Coordinates of C-alpha atoms in Angstrom, one line a residue:
X51 CA -0.9 -29.3 21.1
X52 CA -0.2 -26.5 18.6
X53 CA -1.5 -26.9 15.1
X54 CA 1.2 -27.2 12.4
X55 CA 0.9 -24.4 9.9
X56 CA 2.7 -25.2 6.6
X57 CA 4.9 -22.5 5.0
X58 CA 3.2 -20.1 2.6
X59 CA 4.9 -20.3 -0.8
X60 CA 4.0 -18.2 -3.8
X61 CA 4.0 -20.0 -7.1
X62 CA 7.4 -18.6 -8.0
X63 CA 9.1 -19.8 -4.9
X64 CA 11.1 -23.1 -5.0
X65 CA 9.5 -26.2 -3.5
X66 CA 12.2 -26.2 -0.8
X67 CA 14.6 -23.6 0.5
X68 CA 18.3 -24.1 1.2
X69 CA 17.6 -22.4 4.6
X70 CA 15.6 -24.7 6.9
X71 CA 13.0 -22.4 8.4
X72 CA 10.5 -23.3 11.1
X73 CA 7.8 -20.8 10.4
X74 CA 5.8 -22.1 13.4
X75 CA 8.4 -20.4 15.5
X76 CA 7.6 -17.1 13.9
X77 CA 5.3 -15.1 16.0
X78 CA 2.7 -13.9 16.6
X79 CA 0.9 -16.8 14.9
X80 CA -2.8 -15.9 15.7
X81 CA -4.6 -14.8 12.5
X82 CA -5.6 -11.2 11.9
X83 CA -9.1 -10.4 13.1
X84 CA -11.4 -8.5 10.8
X85 CA -11.6 -4.8 11.7
X86 CA -8.5 -4.9 13.8
X87 CA -6.7 -2.1 12.0
X88 CA -3.6 -2.1 9.8
X89 CA -0.2 -3.2 10.8
X90 CA 2.6 -0.5 10.9
X91 CA 5.8 -1.4 9.1
X92 CA 8.9 0.7 9.7
X93 CA 11.5 0.7 6.9
X94 CA 14.9 2.3 6.6
X95 CA 18.6 1.8 6.5
X96 CA 20.6 0.1 9.3
X97 CA 21.0 2.6 12.1
X98 CA 17.7 4.4 11.4
X99 CA 16.3 3.1 14.6
X100 CA 13.6 0.8 13.3
X101 CA 13.7 -1.6 16.2
X102 CA 14.1 0.9 19.0
X103 CA 11.5 3.3 17.7
X104 CA 9.2 0.4 16.7
X105 CA 9.2 -0.9 20.3
X106 CA 8.4 2.6 21.7
X107 CA 5.7 3.2 19.2
X108 CA 4.1 -0.2 19.7
X109 CA 4.1 0.3 23.5
X110 CA 2.3 3.7 23.1
X111 CA -0.3 2.2 20.8
X112 CA -0.7 -0.9 22.9
X113 CA 0.1 -3.4 20.1
X114 CA 2.8 -6.1 19.8
X115 CA 6.0 -5.4 18.0
X116 CA 8.1 -7.8 15.9
X117 CA 11.5 -7.4 14.4
X118 CA 11.7 -9.5 11.3
X119 CA 15.5 -10.1 11.7
X120 CA 14.9 -11.6 15.1
X121 CA 12.1 -13.8 13.7
X122 CA 14.3 -15.0 10.9
X123 CA 17.0 -16.0 13.4
X124 CA 14.4 -17.8 15.5
X125 CA 13.0 -19.6 12.5
X126 CA 16.5 -20.6 11.2
X127 CA 18.1 -21.3 14.5
X128 CA 21.2 -19.1 13.8
X129 CA 22.2 -15.5 13.3
X130 CA 21.7 -13.3 10.3
X131 CA 25.5 -13.2 9.8
X132 CA 25.6 -17.1 9.8
X133 CA 22.8 -17.2 7.3
X134 CA 24.7 -14.9 4.9
X135 CA 27.9 -16.9 5.4
X136 CA 26.3 -20.3 4.9
X137 CA 23.7 -19.7 2.3
X138 CA 24.4 -16.3 0.6
X139 CA 22.3 -13.2 0.3
X140 CA 19.9 -14.6 -2.4
X141 CA 18.8 -17.6 -0.2
X142 CA 18.5 -15.3 2.8
X143 CA 16.2 -13.0 0.9
X144 CA 14.0 -15.9 -0.1
X145 CA 13.6 -17.0 3.5
X146 CA 13.0 -13.4 4.5
X147 CA 10.1 -13.1 2.1
X148 CA 8.4 -16.1 3.7
X149 CA 8.9 -14.7 7.2
X150 CA 7.6 -11.3 6.3
X151 CA 4.5 -12.8 4.6
X152 CA 3.8 -14.8 7.8
X153 CA 4.2 -11.7 10.0
X154 CA 1.9 -9.6 7.9
X155 CA -0.8 -12.2 8.1
X156 CA -0.8 -12.0 11.9
X157 CA -2.6 -9.6 14.1
X158 CA -2.3 -5.8 14.0
X159 CA 1.0 -4.5 15.4
X160 CA 4.4 -3.0 14.6
X161 CA 6.9 -4.7 12.2
X162 CA 10.5 -3.8 11.4
X163 CA 11.8 -5.7 8.4
X164 CA 15.4 -5.7 7.5
X165 CA 16.7 -2.8 5.4
X166 CA 16.9 -4.8 2.3
X167 CA 13.5 -6.5 2.5
X168 CA 11.5 -3.5 1.2
X169 CA 13.7 -3.5 -1.9
X170 CA 12.1 -6.8 -3.0
X171 CA 8.9 -6.1 -5.0
X172 CA 7.0 -9.0 -3.5
X173 CA 7.4 -8.1 0.2
X174 CA 6.8 -4.5 -0.8
X175 CA 3.5 -5.4 -2.5
X176 CA 2.5 -7.4 0.6
X177 CA 3.3 -4.4 2.8
X178 CA 1.3 -2.1 0.5
X179 CA -1.7 -4.4 0.8
X180 CA -1.7 -5.3 4.5
X181 CA 0.1 -2.4 6.3
X182 CA 0.9 1.3 6.6
X183 CA 4.6 1.7 5.8
X184 CA 6.8 4.4 7.4
X185 CA 10.2 5.3 6.1
X186 CA 12.6 6.5 8.9
X187 CA 14.8 8.8 6.8
X188 CA 18.1 9.7 8.4
X189 CA 21.1 11.7 7.2
X190 CA 24.3 9.8 6.3
X191 CA 26.4 11.2 9.2
X192 CA 23.9 10.0 11.8
X193 CA 23.7 6.5 10.3
X194 CA 27.5 6.2 10.1
X195 CA 27.8 7.2 13.8
X196 CA 25.1 4.7 14.9
X197 CA 26.5 1.7 13.0
X198 CA 30.3 2.3 13.7
X199 CA 30.5 -0.6 16.2
X200 CA 28.1 -3.1 14.5
X201 CA 30.6 -5.7 13.4
X202 CA 27.8 -8.3 13.1
X203 CA 26.3 -6.7 10.0
X204 CA 27.3 -8.7 6.9
X205 CA 27.0 -5.7 4.6
X206 CA 29.6 -3.8 6.6
X207 CA 32.3 -6.4 6.4
X208 CA 33.9 -5.4 3.1
X209 CA 34.1 -1.6 3.2
X210 CA 33.8 1.4 5.5
X211 CA 30.4 2.2 7.0
X212 CA 30.4 5.6 5.2
X213 CA 31.0 4.0 1.8
X214 CA 28.5 1.2 2.3
X215 CA 25.8 3.5 3.6
X216 CA 26.3 6.1 0.9
X217 CA 25.9 3.4 -1.8
X218 CA 22.9 2.0 0.0
X219 CA 21.3 5.4 0.1
X220 CA 21.7 5.9 -3.7
X221 CA 20.2 2.5 -4.3
X222 CA 17.5 2.2 -1.7
X223 CA 16.2 5.7 -1.0
X224 CA 14.2 5.9 -4.3
X225 CA 12.4 2.7 -3.2
X226 CA 12.0 3.6 0.4
X227 CA 10.2 6.7 -0.9
X228 CA 7.4 4.5 -1.9
X229 CA 6.4 4.2 1.7
X230 CA 3.0 5.6 2.8
X231 CA 4.6 8.0 5.2
X232 CA 8.1 9.6 5.4
X233 CA 9.4 10.8 8.8
X234 CA 12.8 12.5 9.0
X235 CA 14.8 11.3 12.0
X236 CA 17.9 13.3 12.6
X237 CA 20.1 13.0 15.7
X238 CA 17.1 13.5 18.0
X239 CA 16.8 10.9 20.7
X240 CA 14.6 8.0 20.0
X241 CA 11.8 9.3 22.2
X242 CA 11.5 12.4 20.0
X243 CA 11.7 10.3 16.9
X244 CA 8.9 8.1 18.2
X245 CA 6.8 11.2 18.9
X246 CA 7.4 12.3 15.3
X247 CA 6.3 9.0 13.9
X248 CA 3.2 8.9 16.2
X249 CA 2.2 12.4 15.1
X250 CA 2.7 11.5 11.4
X251 CA 0.5 8.5 11.9
X252 CA -2.3 10.4 13.6
X253 CA -2.3 13.1 10.9
X254 CA -1.8 10.8 7.9
X255 CA -4.5 10.9 5.3
X256 CA -4.4 8.1 2.9
X257 CA -6.2 8.8 -0.4
X258 CA -9.7 7.6 -1.1
X259 CA -9.6 4.8 -3.6
X260 CA -12.1 4.0 -6.3
X261 CA -11.3 0.7 -8.2
X262 CA -12.2 0.5 -11.9
X263 CA -12.1 -3.2 -12.8
X264 CA -12.6 -3.8 -16.6
X265 CA -12.1 -7.0 -18.7
X266 CA -9.1 -5.5 -20.5
X267 CA -7.7 -3.3 -17.8
X268 CA -8.0 -2.4 -14.1
X269 CA -6.8 0.7 -12.3
X270 CA -7.6 2.8 -9.3
X271 CA -8.7 6.4 -8.9
X272 CA -6.8 7.9 -5.9
X273 CA -8.5 11.0 -4.4
X274 CA -7.3 13.3 -1.7
X275 CA -5.2 16.4 -0.8
X276 CA -1.6 16.6 -1.9
X277 CA -1.6 13.3 -3.9
X278 CA 0.6 15.1 -6.5
X279 CA 3.2 15.5 -3.8
X280 CA 3.2 11.7 -3.3
X281 CA 2.8 10.9 -7.0
X282 CA 6.1 9.1 -7.2
X283 CA 5.2 6.7 -4.4
X284 CA 1.7 6.2 -5.8
X285 CA 2.8 5.6 -9.4
X286 CA 6.0 3.6 -9.0
X287 CA 4.2 0.3 -8.3
X288 CA 2.2 0.5 -11.6
X289 CA 4.7 2.1 -14.0
X290 CA 6.2 -0.4 -16.5
X291 CA 9.5 1.5 -16.4
X292 CA 10.7 4.5 -14.3
X293 CA 10.4 6.9 -17.2
X294 CA 7.4 9.2 -18.0
X295 CA 6.6 12.0 -20.4
X296 CA 4.5 14.7 -18.7
X297 CA 2.1 16.6 -20.9
X298 CA 0.7 19.8 -19.3
X299 CA -0.4 23.3 -20.4
X300 CA 1.1 26.7 -19.8
X301 CA -1.4 27.6 -17.2
X302 CA -1.1 24.5 -15.1
X303 CA 2.6 24.1 -15.4
X304 CA 3.7 26.9 -12.9
X305 CA 1.0 25.9 -10.5
X306 CA 1.6 22.1 -10.2
X307 CA 4.4 20.8 -12.3
X308 CA 7.3 21.5 -9.9
X309 CA 5.6 19.5 -7.2
X310 CA 5.0 16.6 -9.6
X311 CA 8.6 16.6 -10.9
X312 CA 9.9 16.6 -7.3
X313 CA 7.7 13.7 -6.3
X314 CA 8.7 11.7 -9.3
X315 CA 12.4 12.3 -8.8
X316 CA 12.1 11.2 -5.2
X317 CA 11.3 7.7 -6.3
X318 CA 13.8 7.7 -9.1
X319 CA 11.3 8.2 -12.0
X320 CA 12.8 10.1 -14.9
X321 CA 10.5 12.8 -16.3
X322 CA 10.5 15.0 -19.4
X323 CA 7.8 17.6 -20.1
X324 CA 5.8 18.7 -23.1
X325 CA 3.8 21.9 -22.7
X326 CA 0.8 22.9 -24.8
X327 CA -1.2 26.1 -25.0
X328 CA -4.2 26.2 -22.6
X329 CA -7.8 26.0 -23.9
X330 CA -10.0 23.9 -26.1
X331 CA -8.1 25.0 -29.2
X332 CA -5.3 22.6 -28.2
X333 CA -7.6 19.6 -28.9
X334 CA -6.6 19.9 -32.5
X335 CA -4.9 17.9 -35.2
X336 CA -2.0 20.4 -35.2
X337 CA -1.3 19.9 -31.5
X338 CA -1.8 16.2 -31.8
X339 CA 0.9 16.1 -34.5
X340 CA 3.2 18.4 -32.4
X341 CA 2.9 16.2 -29.3
X342 CA 3.3 12.9 -31.0
X343 CA 6.3 14.2 -32.8
X344 CA 7.8 15.3 -29.5
X345 CA 7.2 11.9 -28.0
X346 CA 8.9 10.1 -30.9
X347 CA 11.7 12.6 -30.9
X348 CA 12.3 11.7 -27.2
X349 CA 12.7 8.0 -28.2
X350 CA 9.9 6.8 -26.0
X351 CA 9.6 3.1 -25.6
X352 CA 6.5 1.0 -25.2
X353 CA 7.0 1.0 -21.4
X354 CA 7.3 4.8 -21.3
X355 CA 4.2 6.3 -19.6
X356 CA 2.4 9.4 -20.7
X357 CA 1.3 11.5 -17.8
X358 CA -1.5 14.1 -18.3
X359 CA -1.3 17.0 -15.8
X360 CA -4.1 19.4 -16.4
X361 CA -7.8 19.7 -17.1
X362 CA -10.0 17.8 -19.6
X363 CA -8.2 19.3 -22.7
X364 CA -4.8 18.1 -21.6
X365 CA -6.3 14.7 -20.6
X366 CA -8.2 14.1 -23.8
X367 CA -5.3 15.2 -26.1
X368 CA -2.6 13.3 -24.0
X369 CA -4.7 10.2 -23.9
X370 CA -5.2 10.2 -27.7
X371 CA -1.5 10.7 -28.2
X372 CA -0.7 7.8 -25.8
X373 CA -3.3 5.6 -27.5
X374 CA -1.8 6.0 -30.9
X375 CA 2.0 6.5 -30.4
X376 CA 3.8 3.1 -30.9
X377 CA 0.3 1.7 -31.1
X378 CA -0.3 2.4 -27.4
X379 CA 1.7 3.8 -24.5
X380 CA 0.8 3.5 -20.8
X381 CA -1.2 6.5 -19.6
X382 CA -1.7 8.2 -16.3
X383 CA -4.3 10.9 -15.6
X384 CA -3.6 13.7 -13.1
X385 CA -6.6 15.9 -13.5
X386 CA -6.4 19.4 -12.0
X387 CA -10.0 20.6 -12.4
X388 CA -13.1 19.4 -10.8
X389 CA -14.7 18.7 -14.2
X390 CA -11.8 16.5 -15.3
X391 CA -11.6 14.7 -11.9
X392 CA -15.2 13.5 -12.1
X393 CA -15.6 13.1 -15.8
X394 CA -12.9 12.9 -18.5
X395 CA -10.2 11.3 -16.4
X396 CA -12.2 8.1 -15.7
X397 CA -13.4 5.7 -18.4
X398 CA -10.7 5.8 -21.1
X399 CA -12.4 8.1 -23.7
X400 CA -9.8 10.2 -25.4
X401 CA -10.0 12.5 -28.5
X402 CA -9.6 15.8 -30.3
X403 CA -11.9 18.1 -32.1
X404 CA -12.3 18.7 -35.8
X405 CA -14.0 21.4 -37.9
X406 CA -16.9 19.0 -38.1
X407 CA -17.5 18.6 -34.4
X408 CA -16.3 17.8 -30.9
X409 CA -14.3 14.7 -30.1
X410 CA -14.8 13.2 -33.6
X411 CA -11.2 11.8 -33.6
X412 CA -10.4 9.6 -30.7
X413 CA -9.9 6.2 -29.1
X414 CA -10.8 4.2 -26.0
X415 CA -7.5 4.0 -24.0
X416 CA -7.8 3.3 -20.3
X417 CA -5.3 4.9 -17.9
X418 CA -3.2 2.8 -15.6
X419 CA -3.9 5.2 -12.7
X420 CA -5.8 8.4 -11.9
X421 CA -4.6 10.8 -9.2
X422 CA -7.2 13.3 -8.3
X423 CA -5.5 15.9 -6.1
X424 CA -8.2 18.0 -4.3
X425 CA -5.6 20.6 -3.4
X426 CA -5.5 21.7 -7.0
X427 CA -9.1 22.8 -6.7
X428 CA -8.1 25.7 -4.4
X429 CA -6.5 27.4 -7.4
X430 CA -9.7 27.3 -9.5
X431 CA -12.2 30.2 -9.8
X432 CA -15.7 29.3 -8.6
X433 CA -16.9 29.3 -12.2
X434 CA -14.6 26.3 -12.9
X435 CA -15.9 24.6 -9.8
X436 CA -19.5 25.0 -10.9
X437 CA -18.6 23.6 -14.3
X438 CA -17.2 20.5 -12.7
X439 CA -20.1 20.2 -10.2
X440 CA -22.5 20.0 -13.2
X441 CA -21.1 16.6 -14.0
X442 CA -21.6 15.4 -10.4
X443 CA -25.2 16.5 -10.5
X444 CA -25.6 14.9 -13.9
X445 CA -24.5 11.5 -12.5
X446 CA -27.1 11.6 -9.8
X447 CA -29.8 12.7 -12.2
X448 CA -29.2 10.0 -14.7
X449 CA -28.8 7.0 -12.5
X450 CA -28.4 7.6 -8.8
X451 CA -31.1 9.5 -7.0
X452 CA -29.3 9.1 -3.7
X453 CA -26.3 11.0 -5.2
X454 CA -28.6 13.8 -6.2
X455 CA -30.0 13.9 -2.7
X456 CA -26.4 14.2 -1.5
X457 CA -25.9 17.1 -3.9
X458 CA -28.9 18.9 -2.6
X459 CA -27.5 18.6 1.0
X460 CA -23.8 19.2 0.3
X461 CA -23.5 20.9 -3.1
X462 CA -23.0 24.4 -1.5
X463 CA -20.1 23.1 0.6
X464 CA -18.5 21.5 -2.5
X465 CA -18.6 24.9 -4.3
X466 CA -17.5 26.7 -1.1
X467 CA -14.2 24.7 -1.2
X468 CA -14.8 22.3 1.7
X469 CA -11.9 19.8 1.1
X470 CA -13.7 16.8 2.7
X471 CA -16.9 17.4 0.8
X472 CA -15.0 17.9 -2.4
X473 CA -13.2 14.6 -2.0
X474 CA -16.4 12.8 -1.1
X475 CA -18.2 14.3 -4.1
X476 CA -15.4 13.1 -6.4
X477 CA -15.4 9.7 -4.9
X478 CA -19.2 9.3 -5.3
X479 CA -19.1 10.6 -8.9
X480 CA -16.2 8.4 -9.9
X481 CA -17.6 5.3 -8.3
X482 CA -20.9 5.9 -10.2
X483 CA -19.1 6.4 -13.5
X484 CA -16.9 3.4 -12.9
X485 CA -20.0 1.2 -12.5
X486 CA -21.4 2.4 -15.8
X487 CA -18.1 2.1 -17.6
X488 CA -17.5 -1.5 -16.3
X489 CA -20.9 -2.5 -17.6
X490 CA -20.4 -1.0 -21.1
X491 CA -16.7 0.1 -21.5
X492 CA -16.9 1.0 -25.2
X493 CA -20.4 2.3 -25.4
X494 CA -21.5 -0.7 -27.5
X495 CA -25.0 -1.2 -26.1
X496 CA -27.6 0.0 -28.5
X497 CA -29.7 1.3 -25.7
X498 CA -28.8 2.8 -22.3
X499 CA -25.4 1.6 -21.0
X500 CA -22.5 4.0 -21.1
X501 CA -24.5 6.3 -23.5
X502 CA -26.5 7.4 -20.5
X503 CA -23.5 9.4 -19.4
X504 CA -24.3 11.8 -22.3
X505 CA -27.3 13.2 -20.4
X506 CA -27.5 16.8 -21.4
X507 CA -24.5 16.5 -23.8
X508 CA -26.5 16.6 -27.1
X509 CA -27.9 20.0 -26.2
X510 CA -24.6 21.1 -24.5
X511 CA -22.4 20.2 -27.5
X512 CA -24.7 22.0 -29.8
X513 CA -24.3 25.2 -27.7
X514 CA -20.5 24.7 -27.5
X515 CA -20.2 24.3 -31.3
X516 CA -22.3 27.4 -31.9
X517 CA -20.0 29.4 -29.7
X518 CA -16.9 28.1 -31.5
X519 CA -15.3 26.3 -28.5
X520 CA -13.7 29.6 -27.7
X521 CA -13.9 29.2 -23.9
X522 CA -16.7 31.6 -23.4
X523 CA -18.9 28.6 -22.5
X524 CA -17.2 25.9 -20.5
X525 CA -18.1 22.3 -21.2
X526 CA -19.5 21.9 -17.7
X527 CA -21.7 25.0 -18.1
X528 CA -23.0 23.6 -21.4
X529 CA -23.8 20.3 -19.6
X530 CA -25.6 22.2 -16.8
X531 CA -27.9 23.9 -19.3
X532 CA -28.2 20.7 -21.4
X533 CA -29.3 18.6 -18.4
X534 CA -32.2 21.0 -17.7
X535 CA -33.1 21.0 -21.4
X536 CA -33.2 17.2 -21.3
X537 CA -35.6 17.3 -18.4
X538 CA -37.7 19.8 -20.3
X539 CA -37.8 17.6 -23.3
X540 CA -38.7 14.6 -21.2
X541 CA -41.6 16.5 -19.6
X542 CA -42.8 17.7 -23.0
X543 CA -42.9 14.1 -24.3
X544 CA -44.7 12.9 -21.2
X545 CA -41.9 10.7 -19.8
X546 CA -41.1 12.8 -16.7
X547 CA -43.2 14.6 -14.0
X548 CA -42.9 18.3 -14.1
X549 CA -42.1 18.3 -10.4
X550 CA -38.7 16.7 -11.1
X551 CA -37.9 19.4 -13.6
X552 CA -38.8 22.0 -11.0
X553 CA -36.5 20.3 -8.4
X554 CA -33.6 20.2 -10.8
X555 CA -34.1 23.8 -11.8
X556 CA -34.3 24.9 -8.2
X557 CA -31.1 23.2 -7.3
X558 CA -29.1 24.6 -10.2
X559 CA -30.4 28.1 -9.5
X560 CA -29.8 27.9 -5.8
X561 CA -26.1 27.3 -6.5
X562 CA -25.9 29.9 -9.3
X563 CA -25.3 27.3 -11.9
X564 CA -26.1 28.0 -15.6
X565 CA -29.6 26.6 -16.1
X566 CA -31.1 28.4 -19.1
X567 CA -29.8 29.1 -22.6
X568 CA -30.1 32.8 -21.8
X569 CA -27.5 32.4 -19.0
X570 CA -24.9 32.3 -21.9
X571 CA -25.6 35.9 -22.7
X572 CA -26.2 34.9 -26.3
X573 CA -29.3 34.4 -28.5
X574 CA -29.4 31.3 -30.6
X575 CA -31.4 30.0 -33.5
X576 CA -33.2 26.8 -32.6
X577 CA -32.9 25.5 -36.1
X578 CA -29.1 26.1 -36.1
X579 CA -28.7 24.2 -32.8
X580 CA -30.6 21.2 -34.2
X581 CA -28.3 21.3 -37.3
X582 CA -25.3 21.2 -34.9
X583 CA -26.9 18.2 -33.1
X584 CA -27.1 16.4 -36.4
X585 CA -23.3 16.5 -36.7
X586 CA -23.0 14.8 -33.3
X587 CA -21.0 11.5 -33.3
X588 CA -24.0 9.9 -31.4
X589 CA -26.0 9.9 -34.6
X590 CA -27.1 6.4 -35.7
X591 CA -28.8 5.7 -39.0
X592 CA -29.1 9.4 -39.5
X593 CA -31.1 9.9 -36.3
X594 CA -30.1 11.7 -33.1
X595 CA -29.9 9.7 -29.9
X596 CA -31.1 11.6 -26.9
X597 CA -30.8 10.7 -23.3
X598 CA -34.1 11.4 -21.6
X599 CA -35.4 10.7 -18.1
X600 CA -38.5 9.2 -16.5
X601 CA -37.6 11.0 -13.3
X602 CA -34.6 11.8 -11.2
X603 CA -32.1 8.9 -11.4
X604 CA -34.0 7.2 -14.2
X605 CA -32.4 8.0 -17.6
X606 CA -32.8 6.1 -20.8
X607 CA -31.7 6.5 -24.4
X608 CA -34.3 7.3 -27.1
X609 CA -34.2 7.7 -30.9
X610 CA -37.9 8.5 -31.4
X611 CA -37.8 12.2 -30.6
X612 CA -39.6 14.4 -33.2
X613 CA -37.5 17.3 -34.4
X614 CA -40.4 19.6 -33.7
X615 CA -40.4 18.6 -30.0
X616 CA -36.7 19.6 -29.7
X617 CA -37.3 22.9 -31.5
X618 CA -40.3 23.6 -29.2
X619 CA -38.1 23.1 -26.1
X620 CA -35.3 25.3 -27.5
X621 CA -37.8 28.1 -28.3
X622 CA -39.4 27.7 -24.9
X623 CA -36.0 28.3 -23.4
X624 CA -35.4 31.5 -25.4
X625 CA -34.2 30.5 -28.8
X626 CA -35.4 32.2 -31.9
X627 CA -36.9 30.2 -34.7

């Protein structure tokens, strides 16, 4: 005797439906087995070939195939046309949601929901969670030809197929574009179309995902090649409204902005652009005023999202503008440098510089999504890659010895441009930073916590300040030098074995990373660098807070560092008195 399975109803569904559905008749009813793979869902307009191509594809993959329209008719005991006539489209869509939810909970296979089902946000979210979606995109003339004799379609009863399909295209294509994969199906025969779908599935690379789950906000970091090209599909589910303000700089704009705008337009997202000058000089009060004025002049609303396309400067400035305009606008990070992908884009720190120091005006403002496109790294000189890699190494040195081990094995491949190694390095670094940020989002712990992410930064910021933030020393280069100085100071104070300092130095030098103050090509006064440190925002009660180490992966905060010890380390690394 079969077990009776009650219908699954979300809280927003009515207690009973006008359409009497027997969900036990919906198959296949066996539950999904762990590790069985993801279901494939084909979406598209009527005439796209969802059912025919779906059956061919399922046969080639050796999985069952289910057409949701057929399952609805089985559950209701009448045709789709009868359901529309008796109950209307609204009641039909409610029943359709329940059937699709039931089908997605079943074993792996192929599914073809009705053309309108993907338009409903709830089924679309379920598909996104449980399946890989494929949009079969067909030209209008092909669709018209295929549906010319389909008199059973309710939507074709009141106008010509050409008019109906043209209207549906305008309405539905921006939503269908949210599918994971898009396959263009022209007037090829269905065998060829099935081949195209199978090829797309085999070569599809879904982005790596790093969740950041905070008390006040949750978002994902999406990592992989060409994620900018799919930005519309990836962002549409999280945007409060389909309108964004893209902030970028004059260097990044010609490289990546056209792809982004095309991707946003594909899913019906309206975009306007604000361009700033490249370089650290744009993290200024004057540029902050200019950008916020531009946002307000564009009549942004509280649902309008600010999208930062660029490196750390663009991200920091854009985030601060988003945090303060209308008391807070949604914010998306699309970092285009390795440094910003592993560091500033995650964690919600935003800010600008002042004559008194770096990042002294800012706010915590978490993004609603981060898209880290590894394809953008191919446009960077190796110097920029090394600057970003320093932050990855820093993460391992301060709290994840296994990550530093990984760096020793694969760091050369990351800097050589290996896409898979770069994606994995970004994933590991972001996952580590996410764990730290979740535990101490606003750096409120008096010891350790998020402050540990500043390993090397007290030294590094002092060097940057002395060089006037003019770009001659990149932030990541300053961190690379600062990390080694932090190990030197830890060894001098007796916290860290000298062997770990030697190991860190050897790794940096093997990859031609900046390791010593002399690598800047400049001579500095130790006393002046200490004075720069004393203007650092990490000062508490007039005392500097250093991040020191007891060994690789074992960092801690310390406020009992004698000034003389810091001066000795700086002099030992080549500074004058």
